[in-house]
mmCIF file of C-alpha atoms and ligand atoms in Angstrom:
data_model
loop_
_atom_site.group_PDB
_atom_site.id
_atom_site.type_symbol
_atom_site.label_atom_id
_atom_site.label_comp_id
_atom_site.label_asym_id
_atom_site.label_seq_id
_atom_site.Cartn_x
_atom_site.Cartn_y
_atom_site.Cartn_z
ATOM 1 C CA UNK A 14 90.171 32.039 146.142
ATOM 2 C CA UNK A 15 87.641 34.703 147.201
ATOM 3 C CA UNK A 16 87.644 37.865 145.252
ATOM 4 C CA UNK A 17 86.516 40.528 147.738
ATOM 5 C CA UNK A 18 89.312 43.048 148.421
ATOM 6 C CA UNK A 19 88.806 43.245 152.200
ATOM 7 C CA UNK A 20 88.665 41.138 155.278
ATOM 8 C CA UNK A 21 85.255 39.877 156.351
ATOM 9 C CA UNK A 22 84.280 41.787 159.425
ATOM 10 C CA UNK A 23 81.861 40.881 162.223
ATOM 11 C CA UNK A 24 79.506 43.759 162.823
ATOM 12 C CA UNK A 25 78.099 43.517 166.343
ATOM 13 C CA UNK A 26 74.657 44.752 165.471
ATOM 14 C CA UNK A 27 71.675 44.940 167.911
ATOM 15 C CA UNK A 28 68.069 45.526 167.140
ATOM 16 C CA UNK A 29 65.269 46.836 169.254
ATOM 17 C CA UNK A 30 61.932 45.261 168.217
ATOM 18 C CA UNK A 31 59.847 47.112 170.816
ATOM 19 C CA UNK A 32 57.849 48.994 168.201
ATOM 20 C CA UNK A 33 57.820 46.347 165.420
ATOM 21 C CA UNK A 34 54.303 45.082 164.566
ATOM 22 C CA UNK A 35 53.689 41.384 163.846
ATOM 23 C CA UNK A 36 52.741 42.276 160.322
ATOM 24 C CA UNK A 37 55.820 44.315 159.763
ATOM 25 C CA UNK A 38 55.206 44.651 156.038
ATOM 26 C CA UNK A 39 52.046 46.830 156.318
ATOM 27 C CA UNK A 40 48.885 45.016 155.276
ATOM 28 C CA UNK A 41 50.878 41.999 154.149
ATOM 29 C CA UNK A 42 50.511 39.359 156.876
ATOM 30 C CA UNK A 43 51.579 36.504 154.627
ATOM 31 C CA UNK A 44 54.767 38.286 153.453
ATOM 32 C CA UNK A 45 55.595 39.186 156.977
ATOM 33 C CA UNK A 46 55.181 35.635 158.191
ATOM 34 C CA UNK A 47 57.159 34.121 155.351
ATOM 35 C CA UNK A 48 60.118 36.405 156.049
ATOM 36 C CA UNK A 49 59.708 35.794 159.814
ATOM 37 C CA UNK A 50 60.477 32.141 159.159
ATOM 38 C CA UNK A 51 64.097 33.212 159.097
ATOM 39 C CA UNK A 52 63.979 33.922 162.832
ATOM 40 C CA UNK A 53 62.942 30.314 163.453
ATOM 41 C CA UNK A 54 65.266 28.578 160.963
ATOM 42 C CA UNK A 55 68.510 30.588 161.091
ATOM 43 C CA UNK A 56 69.593 30.610 164.735
ATOM 44 C CA UNK A 57 69.902 26.826 164.775
ATOM 45 C CA UNK A 58 71.055 26.617 161.125
ATOM 46 C CA UNK A 59 73.695 29.231 161.191
ATOM 47 C CA UNK A 60 75.208 28.072 164.505
ATOM 48 C CA UNK A 61 75.409 24.649 162.801
ATOM 49 C CA UNK A 62 77.319 26.261 159.952
ATOM 50 C CA UNK A 63 79.784 27.640 162.525
ATOM 51 C CA UNK A 64 80.353 24.222 164.189
ATOM 52 C CA UNK A 65 80.978 22.550 160.876
ATOM 53 C CA UNK A 66 83.352 25.211 159.641
ATOM 54 C CA UNK A 67 85.303 25.260 162.924
ATOM 55 C CA UNK A 68 85.766 21.523 162.320
ATOM 56 C CA UNK A 69 86.930 22.071 158.747
ATOM 57 C CA UNK A 70 89.252 24.968 159.593
ATOM 58 C CA UNK A 71 92.324 22.796 160.324
ATOM 59 C CA UNK A 72 92.044 21.395 156.799
ATOM 60 C CA UNK A 73 92.521 24.814 155.156
ATOM 61 C CA UNK A 74 96.009 25.265 153.881
ATOM 62 C CA UNK A 75 95.467 28.583 152.086
ATOM 63 C CA UNK A 76 96.029 31.584 154.301
ATOM 64 C CA UNK A 77 93.569 33.808 152.610
ATOM 65 C CA UNK A 78 90.849 31.281 152.550
ATOM 66 C CA UNK A 79 91.536 30.512 156.195
ATOM 67 C CA UNK A 80 90.929 34.152 157.105
ATOM 68 C CA UNK A 81 87.803 34.132 154.977
ATOM 69 C CA UNK A 82 86.465 31.063 156.756
ATOM 70 C CA UNK A 83 87.147 32.618 160.135
ATOM 71 C CA UNK A 84 85.390 35.818 159.030
ATOM 72 C CA UNK A 85 82.509 33.811 157.688
ATOM 73 C CA UNK A 86 82.052 32.042 161.016
ATOM 74 C CA UNK A 87 82.040 35.327 162.933
ATOM 75 C CA UNK A 88 79.469 36.802 160.562
ATOM 76 C CA UNK A 89 77.159 33.701 160.617
ATOM 77 C CA UNK A 90 77.271 33.622 164.425
ATOM 78 C CA UNK A 91 76.206 37.224 164.545
ATOM 79 C CA UNK A 92 73.389 36.468 162.075
ATOM 80 C CA UNK A 93 72.222 33.619 164.312
ATOM 81 C CA UNK A 94 72.292 35.844 167.394
ATOM 82 C CA UNK A 95 70.441 38.708 165.659
ATOM 83 C CA UNK A 96 67.578 36.528 164.446
ATOM 84 C CA UNK A 97 67.437 34.758 167.825
ATOM 85 C CA UNK A 98 67.078 38.195 169.450
ATOM 86 C CA UNK A 99 63.761 38.586 167.526
ATOM 87 C CA UNK A 100 62.173 35.491 169.007
ATOM 88 C CA UNK A 101 61.091 36.639 172.495
ATOM 89 C CA UNK A 102 60.873 40.441 172.176
ATOM 90 C CA UNK A 103 59.098 40.202 168.885
ATOM 91 C CA UNK A 104 57.363 36.863 168.008
ATOM 92 C CA UNK A 105 56.573 35.702 171.508
ATOM 93 C CA UNK A 106 55.437 39.214 172.490
ATOM 94 C CA UNK A 107 52.934 39.016 169.619
ATOM 95 C CA UNK A 108 51.631 35.630 170.812
ATOM 96 C CA UNK A 109 53.566 33.394 168.445
ATOM 97 C CA UNK A 110 55.154 30.312 170.018
ATOM 98 C CA UNK A 111 58.067 29.179 167.790
ATOM 99 C CA UNK A 112 58.863 26.006 169.720
ATOM 100 C CA UNK A 113 56.566 23.546 167.757
ATOM 101 C CA UNK A 114 58.939 24.186 164.882
ATOM 102 C CA UNK A 115 62.223 25.007 166.598
ATOM 103 C CA UNK A 116 62.181 21.843 168.745
ATOM 104 C CA UNK A 117 62.057 19.727 165.603
ATOM 105 C CA UNK A 118 64.724 21.822 163.942
ATOM 106 C CA UNK A 119 67.164 21.230 166.828
ATOM 107 C CA UNK A 120 66.757 17.498 166.226
ATOM 108 C CA UNK A 121 67.817 18.012 162.590
ATOM 109 C CA UNK A 122 70.966 20.024 163.441
ATOM 110 C CA UNK A 123 71.916 18.521 166.802
ATOM 111 C CA UNK A 124 71.068 14.824 166.106
ATOM 112 C CA UNK A 125 70.974 14.131 162.385
ATOM 113 C CA UNK A 126 73.625 16.540 161.031
ATOM 114 C CA UNK A 127 75.916 16.479 164.086
ATOM 115 C CA UNK A 128 79.477 15.072 164.087
ATOM 116 C CA UNK A 129 78.396 11.545 165.155
ATOM 117 C CA UNK A 130 74.797 10.860 163.892
ATOM 118 C CA UNK A 131 75.532 7.112 164.238
ATOM 119 C CA UNK A 132 76.834 7.431 167.761
ATOM 120 C CA UNK A 133 80.498 7.940 168.726
ATOM 121 C CA UNK A 134 81.847 4.507 167.597
ATOM 122 C CA UNK A 135 84.695 3.242 165.337
ATOM 123 C CA UNK A 136 82.513 3.353 162.147
ATOM 124 C CA UNK A 137 81.472 6.887 162.875
ATOM 125 C CA UNK A 138 85.033 8.048 163.540
ATOM 126 C CA UNK A 139 86.378 6.448 160.429
ATOM 127 C CA UNK A 140 83.706 8.291 158.353
ATOM 128 C CA UNK A 141 84.486 11.683 159.824
ATOM 129 C CA UNK A 142 86.491 13.227 156.817
ATOM 130 C CA UNK A 143 83.846 12.058 154.396
ATOM 131 C CA UNK A 144 80.924 13.259 156.613
ATOM 132 C CA UNK A 145 82.570 16.706 156.980
ATOM 133 C CA UNK A 146 82.901 17.052 153.249
ATOM 134 C CA UNK A 147 79.263 16.290 152.768
ATOM 135 C CA UNK A 148 78.177 18.877 155.334
ATOM 136 C CA UNK A 149 80.455 21.488 153.856
ATOM 137 C CA UNK A 150 78.900 20.654 150.424
ATOM 138 C CA UNK A 151 75.407 21.101 151.791
ATOM 139 C CA UNK A 152 76.353 24.468 153.378
ATOM 140 C CA UNK A 153 77.751 25.660 150.041
ATOM 141 C CA UNK A 154 74.427 24.915 148.321
ATOM 142 C CA UNK A 155 72.484 26.675 151.053
ATOM 143 C CA UNK A 156 74.794 29.691 150.777
ATOM 144 C CA UNK A 157 73.954 29.923 147.092
ATOM 145 C CA UNK A 158 70.376 30.554 148.152
ATOM 146 C CA UNK A 159 71.344 33.015 150.966
ATOM 147 C CA UNK A 160 73.316 35.073 148.436
ATOM 148 C CA UNK A 161 70.436 35.134 145.952
ATOM 149 C CA UNK A 162 67.895 36.039 148.648
ATOM 150 C CA UNK A 163 70.302 38.584 150.217
ATOM 151 C CA UNK A 164 70.708 40.253 146.836
ATOM 152 C CA UNK A 165 66.993 40.509 146.408
ATOM 153 C CA UNK A 166 66.304 42.019 149.843
ATOM 154 C CA UNK A 167 68.958 44.732 149.484
ATOM 155 C CA UNK A 168 67.810 45.549 145.876
ATOM 156 C CA UNK A 169 64.080 45.508 146.033
ATOM 157 C CA UNK A 170 62.218 48.761 146.636
ATOM 158 C CA UNK A 171 58.947 46.977 147.369
ATOM 159 C CA UNK A 172 59.723 46.773 151.065
ATOM 160 C CA UNK A 173 60.978 50.325 151.624
ATOM 161 C CA UNK A 174 57.773 51.255 153.519
ATOM 162 C CA UNK A 175 58.036 48.321 155.940
ATOM 163 C CA UNK A 176 59.147 48.440 159.603
ATOM 164 C CA UNK A 177 62.570 49.954 159.503
ATOM 165 C CA UNK A 178 64.083 47.845 162.364
ATOM 166 C CA UNK A 179 63.031 44.474 160.817
ATOM 167 C CA UNK A 180 63.990 45.634 157.322
ATOM 168 C CA UNK A 181 67.450 46.693 158.557
ATOM 169 C CA UNK A 182 67.939 43.261 160.152
ATOM 170 C CA UNK A 183 67.115 41.473 156.930
ATOM 171 C CA UNK A 184 68.990 43.902 154.716
ATOM 172 C CA UNK A 185 72.189 43.852 156.954
ATOM 173 C CA UNK A 186 72.073 40.056 156.965
ATOM 174 C CA UNK A 187 71.386 39.910 153.165
ATOM 175 C CA UNK A 188 74.285 42.322 152.433
ATOM 176 C CA UNK A 189 76.699 40.184 154.519
ATOM 177 C CA UNK A 190 75.490 37.102 152.618
ATOM 178 C CA UNK A 191 76.482 38.782 149.345
ATOM 179 C CA UNK A 192 79.704 40.007 150.921
ATOM 180 C CA UNK A 193 80.834 36.473 151.889
ATOM 181 C CA UNK A 194 79.190 34.715 148.924
ATOM 182 C CA UNK A 195 82.432 32.971 147.797
ATOM 183 C CA UNK A 196 83.572 31.432 151.036
ATOM 184 C CA UNK A 197 81.376 28.336 151.233
ATOM 185 C CA UNK A 198 81.977 27.360 147.623
ATOM 186 C CA UNK A 199 85.731 27.974 147.913
ATOM 187 C CA UNK A 200 85.955 25.942 151.071
ATOM 188 C CA UNK A 201 83.988 23.064 149.473
ATOM 189 C CA UNK A 202 86.331 22.957 146.462
ATOM 190 C CA UNK A 203 89.464 23.386 148.705
ATOM 191 C CA UNK A 204 88.736 20.255 150.780
ATOM 192 C CA UNK A 205 87.974 18.131 147.752
ATOM 193 C CA UNK A 206 84.361 18.777 146.821
ATOM 194 C CA UNK A 207 83.604 17.976 143.221
ATOM 195 C CA UNK A 208 81.060 19.296 140.741
ATOM 196 C CA UNK A 209 79.066 16.136 141.153
ATOM 197 C CA UNK A 210 78.803 16.756 144.860
ATOM 198 C CA UNK A 211 77.778 20.282 144.172
ATOM 199 C CA UNK A 212 74.874 19.140 142.005
ATOM 200 C CA UNK A 213 73.910 16.425 144.588
ATOM 201 C CA UNK A 214 73.766 18.883 147.451
ATOM 202 C CA UNK A 215 71.679 21.363 145.471
ATOM 203 C CA UNK A 216 69.205 18.521 144.826
ATOM 204 C CA UNK A 217 69.060 18.053 148.626
ATOM 205 C CA UNK A 218 69.191 21.685 149.699
ATOM 206 C CA UNK A 219 66.435 23.007 147.495
ATOM 207 C CA UNK A 220 63.613 20.682 148.683
ATOM 208 C CA UNK A 221 64.909 20.818 152.265
ATOM 209 C CA UNK A 222 64.687 24.640 152.282
ATOM 210 C CA UNK A 223 61.206 24.594 150.849
ATOM 211 C CA UNK A 224 60.168 22.099 153.542
ATOM 212 C CA UNK A 225 61.718 24.223 156.341
ATOM 213 C CA UNK A 226 60.210 27.473 155.048
ATOM 214 C CA UNK A 227 56.836 25.837 154.624
ATOM 215 C CA UNK A 228 56.766 24.189 158.078
ATOM 216 C CA UNK A 229 57.949 27.370 159.837
ATOM 217 C CA UNK A 230 55.441 29.435 157.939
ATOM 218 C CA UNK A 231 52.637 27.123 158.946
ATOM 219 C CA UNK A 232 53.665 27.138 162.622
ATOM 220 C CA UNK A 233 53.341 30.908 162.737
ATOM 221 C CA UNK A 234 50.324 31.383 160.526
ATOM 222 C CA UNK A 235 48.255 28.847 162.519
ATOM 223 C CA UNK A 236 48.769 31.005 165.608
ATOM 224 C CA UNK A 237 47.797 34.272 163.948
ATOM 225 C CA UNK A 238 43.985 34.645 163.577
ATOM 226 C CA UNK A 239 44.512 36.834 160.511
ATOM 227 C CA UNK A 240 46.347 34.096 158.647
ATOM 228 C CA UNK A 241 44.892 30.905 160.062
ATOM 229 C CA UNK A 242 43.431 29.529 156.801
ATOM 230 C CA UNK A 243 45.775 30.311 153.919
ATOM 231 C CA UNK A 244 47.101 28.503 150.909
ATOM 232 C CA UNK A 245 50.344 26.531 150.942
ATOM 233 C CA UNK A 246 53.811 27.945 150.806
ATOM 234 C CA UNK A 247 54.528 27.416 147.107
ATOM 235 C CA UNK A 248 51.231 29.136 146.022
ATOM 236 C CA UNK A 249 51.904 32.033 148.393
ATOM 237 C CA UNK A 250 55.429 32.385 147.161
ATOM 238 C CA UNK A 251 54.262 32.466 143.547
ATOM 239 C CA UNK A 252 51.724 35.212 144.214
ATOM 240 C CA UNK A 253 53.946 37.305 146.509
ATOM 241 C CA UNK A 254 56.796 36.989 144.022
ATOM 242 C CA UNK A 255 54.653 38.469 141.307
ATOM 243 C CA UNK A 256 54.138 41.550 143.474
ATOM 244 C CA UNK A 257 57.872 41.653 144.376
ATOM 245 C CA UNK A 258 57.161 40.943 148.017
ATOM 246 C CA UNK A 259 59.364 37.834 147.682
ATOM 247 C CA UNK A 260 61.996 36.927 145.075
ATOM 248 C CA UNK A 261 60.206 35.722 141.911
ATOM 249 C CA UNK A 262 59.972 31.940 141.659
ATOM 250 C CA UNK A 263 61.407 32.066 138.138
ATOM 251 C CA UNK A 264 64.440 34.078 139.281
ATOM 252 C CA UNK A 265 65.141 31.585 142.074
ATOM 253 C CA UNK A 266 64.667 28.689 139.640
ATOM 254 C CA UNK A 267 67.184 30.277 137.234
ATOM 255 C CA UNK A 268 69.594 30.716 140.140
ATOM 256 C CA UNK A 269 69.331 27.026 140.948
ATOM 257 C CA UNK A 270 70.010 26.202 137.279
ATOM 258 C CA UNK A 271 73.169 28.381 137.326
ATOM 259 C CA UNK A 272 74.511 26.259 140.189
ATOM 260 C CA UNK A 273 74.600 23.274 137.837
ATOM 261 C CA UNK A 274 76.758 25.038 135.206
ATOM 262 C CA UNK A 275 80.330 23.767 135.081
ATOM 263 C CA UNK A 276 81.546 27.374 135.054
ATOM 264 C CA UNK A 277 79.608 28.266 138.184
ATOM 265 C CA UNK A 278 81.328 30.462 140.772
ATOM 266 C CA UNK A 279 79.590 32.662 143.314
ATOM 267 C CA UNK A 280 81.568 35.740 142.330
ATOM 268 C CA UNK A 281 79.057 36.009 139.537
ATOM 269 C CA UNK A 282 76.140 36.239 141.875
ATOM 270 C CA UNK A 283 74.668 39.323 143.635
ATOM 271 C CA UNK A 284 75.952 42.804 143.469
ATOM 272 C CA UNK A 285 78.828 43.361 145.871
ATOM 273 C CA UNK A 286 78.782 47.096 145.468
ATOM 274 C CA UNK A 287 75.105 47.400 146.472
ATOM 275 C CA UNK A 288 75.861 45.092 149.404
ATOM 276 C CA UNK A 289 78.837 47.110 150.625
ATOM 277 C CA UNK A 290 76.922 50.386 150.112
ATOM 278 C CA UNK A 291 74.109 48.987 152.310
ATOM 279 C CA UNK A 292 76.498 47.892 155.063
ATOM 280 C CA UNK A 293 78.024 51.394 155.061
ATOM 281 C CA UNK A 294 74.622 52.930 155.655
ATOM 282 C CA UNK A 295 72.715 50.251 157.706
ATOM 283 C CA UNK A 296 71.575 51.950 160.893
ATOM 284 C CA UNK A 297 72.477 48.894 162.994
ATOM 285 C CA UNK A 298 75.887 48.459 161.347
ATOM 286 C CA UNK A 299 76.679 52.162 161.856
ATOM 287 C CA UNK A 300 75.669 51.942 165.574
ATOM 288 C CA UNK A 301 77.939 48.864 165.885
ATOM 289 C CA UNK A 302 80.809 50.669 164.176
ATOM 290 C CA UNK A 303 80.334 53.696 166.449
ATOM 291 C CA UNK A 304 80.419 51.478 169.615
ATOM 292 C CA UNK A 305 83.529 49.775 168.352
ATOM 293 C CA UNK A 306 85.420 52.935 167.447
ATOM 294 C CA UNK A 307 87.874 54.132 170.126
ATOM 295 C CA UNK A 308 86.660 57.166 172.047
ATOM 296 C CA UNK A 309 88.998 60.077 171.242
ATOM 297 C CA UNK A 310 90.200 62.141 174.223
HETATM 298 FE FE1 FE2 B 9 73.860 34.268 157.463
HETATM 299 FE FE1 FE2 B 10 76.111 33.065 154.744
#
C-alpha cells in the first residue's frame, strides 16, 4: 500500500489575506487569475472527495490503507476550507464575484456526481457499488494532476517573489498533495479498480479539468478591467508555462502519458522529501503546529 513512513496529519492552517493584492504574482495578472481558479474549484471539489471517500471507507479491509484514507479525508477537508477562506476576504474584497462559476460547480458535484443522480429509487440503489467505484476512479485521476501541480509549485523558484500568504497557501496545499499522492490510486485498486478504468477516467478527468480551469478563469478575468480581453486558457497556459509561471504544457502532457503505463504507481511522482521539507517550514503549518502543541507549565 502507501509508501510514506508516517501517518497523514491534518494541519489546521489559517491564512490572513488582508494584505494580499488581486494580482498576487507581481505584474502577472493572468498567472494570478489562473492560480486563483483553485479557490473557486477546490472547496466544492475537495468536499466532494471527502463525501465519496467516507462512503468508500467501510469497503477498506487493509488497516494501513484505512488510516491513509482517513488522513486523506482530513487533509482534503482542510484544503477545501483554506481555499474557501480566500473567497470573501480576498476575491470578493477585490471586486470579483465567484458565484457565476461556483453556482454551476455545485450542480456538478451536488446533483450530477452525488450518490443518487438518478433519484433515490431501486435502480439507483442497485447501482451504488458500481457508481462508487467510478467516482473513486475519477478522484484517482484528478489526484494524479494535484500531485504533479503540487510538485511544481513547491519546486519552482519563479514565484518566490509573489505574495507570501497566497504562496504559502498554494505550497502548503501542493506539499500535502505530494505527501498523500498514493492514497487515491491505492484505494481505487483496493476496491476493484482496473487499469482500463484508470485509463478511462484519465480521458474524462483531463478535459474536465481544462474546462473547469478555463471557465473559472474567464469568470474572474471578465470582472477585472486589467484582464477583460485576453486569449483563451490553453494559449495562456502555453505562454505562462514557457516562463515557468505555470507547469509547462509538455511536462503535464508527459505526466498524463505516464498514467497510461501499466507500471504506473504514484510513488514515482513528485519529490516527497521536498514536500516534507516545505511542510516543516511553511509559516501557516508552523503556526498550526504551535497552536496544537500543549502549553508547558
Ligand atoms: Fe487537496
Ligand atoms: Fe489530494
